[in-house]
PDB file of C-alpha atoms in Angstrom:
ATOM      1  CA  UNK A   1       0.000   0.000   0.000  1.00 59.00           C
ATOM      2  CA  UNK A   2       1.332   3.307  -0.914  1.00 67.00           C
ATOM      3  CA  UNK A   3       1.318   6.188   1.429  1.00 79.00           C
ATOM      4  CA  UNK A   4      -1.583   8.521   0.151  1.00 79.00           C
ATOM      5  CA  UNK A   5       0.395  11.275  -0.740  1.00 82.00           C
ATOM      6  CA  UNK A   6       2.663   9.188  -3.137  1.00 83.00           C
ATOM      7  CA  UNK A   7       2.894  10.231  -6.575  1.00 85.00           C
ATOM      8  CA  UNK A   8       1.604   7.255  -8.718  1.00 81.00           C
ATOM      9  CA  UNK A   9      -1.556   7.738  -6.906  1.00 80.00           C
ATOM     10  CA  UNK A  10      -1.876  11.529  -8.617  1.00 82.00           C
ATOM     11  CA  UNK A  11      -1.238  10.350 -11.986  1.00 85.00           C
ATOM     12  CA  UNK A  12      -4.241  10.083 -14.404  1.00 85.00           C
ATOM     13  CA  UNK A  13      -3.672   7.476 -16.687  1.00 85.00           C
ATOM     14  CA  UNK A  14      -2.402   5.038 -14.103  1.00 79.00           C
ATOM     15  CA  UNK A  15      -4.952   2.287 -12.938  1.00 78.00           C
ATOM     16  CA  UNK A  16      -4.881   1.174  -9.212  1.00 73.00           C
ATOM     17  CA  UNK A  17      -6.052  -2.405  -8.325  1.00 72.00           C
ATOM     18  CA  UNK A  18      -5.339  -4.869  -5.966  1.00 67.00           C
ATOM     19  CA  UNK A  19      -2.773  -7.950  -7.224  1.00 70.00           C
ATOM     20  CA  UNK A  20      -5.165 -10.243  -8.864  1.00 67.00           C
ATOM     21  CA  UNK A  21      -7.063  -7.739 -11.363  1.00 62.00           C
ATOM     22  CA  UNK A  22      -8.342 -10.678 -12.955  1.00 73.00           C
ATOM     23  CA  UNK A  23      -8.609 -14.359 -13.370  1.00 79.00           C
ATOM     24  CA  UNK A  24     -10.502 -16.884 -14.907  1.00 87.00           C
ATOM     25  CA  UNK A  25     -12.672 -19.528 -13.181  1.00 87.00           C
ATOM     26  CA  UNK A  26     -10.322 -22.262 -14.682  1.00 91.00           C
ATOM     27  CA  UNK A  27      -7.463 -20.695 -13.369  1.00 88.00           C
ATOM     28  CA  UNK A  28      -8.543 -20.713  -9.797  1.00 87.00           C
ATOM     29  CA  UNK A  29      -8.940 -23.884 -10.032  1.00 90.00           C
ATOM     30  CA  UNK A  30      -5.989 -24.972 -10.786  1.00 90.00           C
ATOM     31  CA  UNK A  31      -4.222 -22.543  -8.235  1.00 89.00           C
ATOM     32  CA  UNK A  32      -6.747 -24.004  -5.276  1.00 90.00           C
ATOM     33  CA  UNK A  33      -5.534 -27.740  -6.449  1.00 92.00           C
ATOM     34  CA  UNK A  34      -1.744 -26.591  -6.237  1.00 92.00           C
ATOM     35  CA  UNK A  35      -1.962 -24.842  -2.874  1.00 91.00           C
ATOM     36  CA  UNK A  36      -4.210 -27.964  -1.302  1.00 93.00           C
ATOM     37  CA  UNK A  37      -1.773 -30.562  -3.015  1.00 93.00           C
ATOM     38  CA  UNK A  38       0.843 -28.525  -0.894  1.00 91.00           C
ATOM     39  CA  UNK A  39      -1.078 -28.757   2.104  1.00 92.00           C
ATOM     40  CA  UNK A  40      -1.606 -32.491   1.740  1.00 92.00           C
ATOM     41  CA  UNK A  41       1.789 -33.102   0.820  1.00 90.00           C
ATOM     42  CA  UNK A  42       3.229 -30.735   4.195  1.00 87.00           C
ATOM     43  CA  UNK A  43       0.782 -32.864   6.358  1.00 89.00           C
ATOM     44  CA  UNK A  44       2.354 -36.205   4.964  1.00 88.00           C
ATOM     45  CA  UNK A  45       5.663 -34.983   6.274  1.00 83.00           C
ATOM     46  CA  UNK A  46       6.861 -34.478   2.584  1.00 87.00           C
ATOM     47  CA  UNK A  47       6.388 -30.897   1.399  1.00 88.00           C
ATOM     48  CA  UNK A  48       6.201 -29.453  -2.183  1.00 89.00           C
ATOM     49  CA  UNK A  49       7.203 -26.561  -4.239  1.00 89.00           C
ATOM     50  CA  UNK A  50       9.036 -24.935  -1.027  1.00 87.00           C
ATOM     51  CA  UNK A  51      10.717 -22.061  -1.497  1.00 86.00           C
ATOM     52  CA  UNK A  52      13.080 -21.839   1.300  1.00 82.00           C
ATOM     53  CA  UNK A  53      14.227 -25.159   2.428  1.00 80.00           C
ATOM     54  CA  UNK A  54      16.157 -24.031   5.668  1.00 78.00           C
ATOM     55  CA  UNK A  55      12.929 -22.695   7.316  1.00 75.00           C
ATOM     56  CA  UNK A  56      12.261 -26.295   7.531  1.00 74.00           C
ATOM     57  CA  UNK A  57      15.259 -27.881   8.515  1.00 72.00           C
ATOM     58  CA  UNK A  58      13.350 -26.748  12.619  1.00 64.00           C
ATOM     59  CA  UNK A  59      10.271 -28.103  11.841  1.00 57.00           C
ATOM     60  CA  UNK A  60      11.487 -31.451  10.199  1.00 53.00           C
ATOM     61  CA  UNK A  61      14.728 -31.489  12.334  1.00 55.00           C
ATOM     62  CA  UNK A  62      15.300 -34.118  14.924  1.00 53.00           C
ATOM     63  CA  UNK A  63      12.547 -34.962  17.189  1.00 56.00           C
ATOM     64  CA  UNK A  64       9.871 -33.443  15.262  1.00 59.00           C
ATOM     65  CA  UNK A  65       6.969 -35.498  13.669  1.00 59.00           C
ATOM     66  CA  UNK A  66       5.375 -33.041  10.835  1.00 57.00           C
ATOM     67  CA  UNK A  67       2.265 -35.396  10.861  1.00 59.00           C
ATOM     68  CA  UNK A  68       1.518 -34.036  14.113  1.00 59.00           C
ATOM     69  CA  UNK A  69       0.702 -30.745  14.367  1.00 56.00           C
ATOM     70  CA  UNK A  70       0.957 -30.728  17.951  1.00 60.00           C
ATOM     71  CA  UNK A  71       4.515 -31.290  17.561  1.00 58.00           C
ATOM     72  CA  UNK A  72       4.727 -28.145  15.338  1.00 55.00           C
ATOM     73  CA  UNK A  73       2.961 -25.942  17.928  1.00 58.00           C
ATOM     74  CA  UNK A  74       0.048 -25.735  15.200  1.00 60.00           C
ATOM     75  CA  UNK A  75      -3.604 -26.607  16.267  1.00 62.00           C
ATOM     76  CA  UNK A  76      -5.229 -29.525  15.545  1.00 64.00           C
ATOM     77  CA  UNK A  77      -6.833 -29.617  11.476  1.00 62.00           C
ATOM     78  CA  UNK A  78     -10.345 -29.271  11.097  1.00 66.00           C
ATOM     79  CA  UNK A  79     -11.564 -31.231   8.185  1.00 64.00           C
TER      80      UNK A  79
END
């Protein structure tokens, strides 16, 4: 968010939107089936598509069952 005295916001020809200005139904479809596969697959104890490795080397380390969230600190899932 840009302070409301910032320039771009004073400018006529520039459009302000959030991120997402638009996307199609099939396309947030498939983005809700990657993010749950990723959830699934963090549950299982075998994570996907992560983007920084060493934040997990303290959750997976020694000692530390990712199946249970309990273990993590995290609440229980409610399915």
């Amino acid at each position: 968010m840009l302070e409301r005295g910032h320039p771009l916001l004073n400018i006529d020809n520039v459009v302000r939107m959030p991120h997402i200005g638009y996307v199609t139904r099939d396309e947030y479809e498939v983005q809700f089936a990657d993010i749950f596969d990723q959830i699934v697959a963090y549950a299982a104890g075998t994570p996907i598509n992560v983007v920084n490795p060493d934040v997990l080397k303290g959750v997976h380390g020694p000692g530390r069952d990712p199946s249970n969230p309990r273990a993590l600190g995290l609440p229980e899932p409610r399915f």
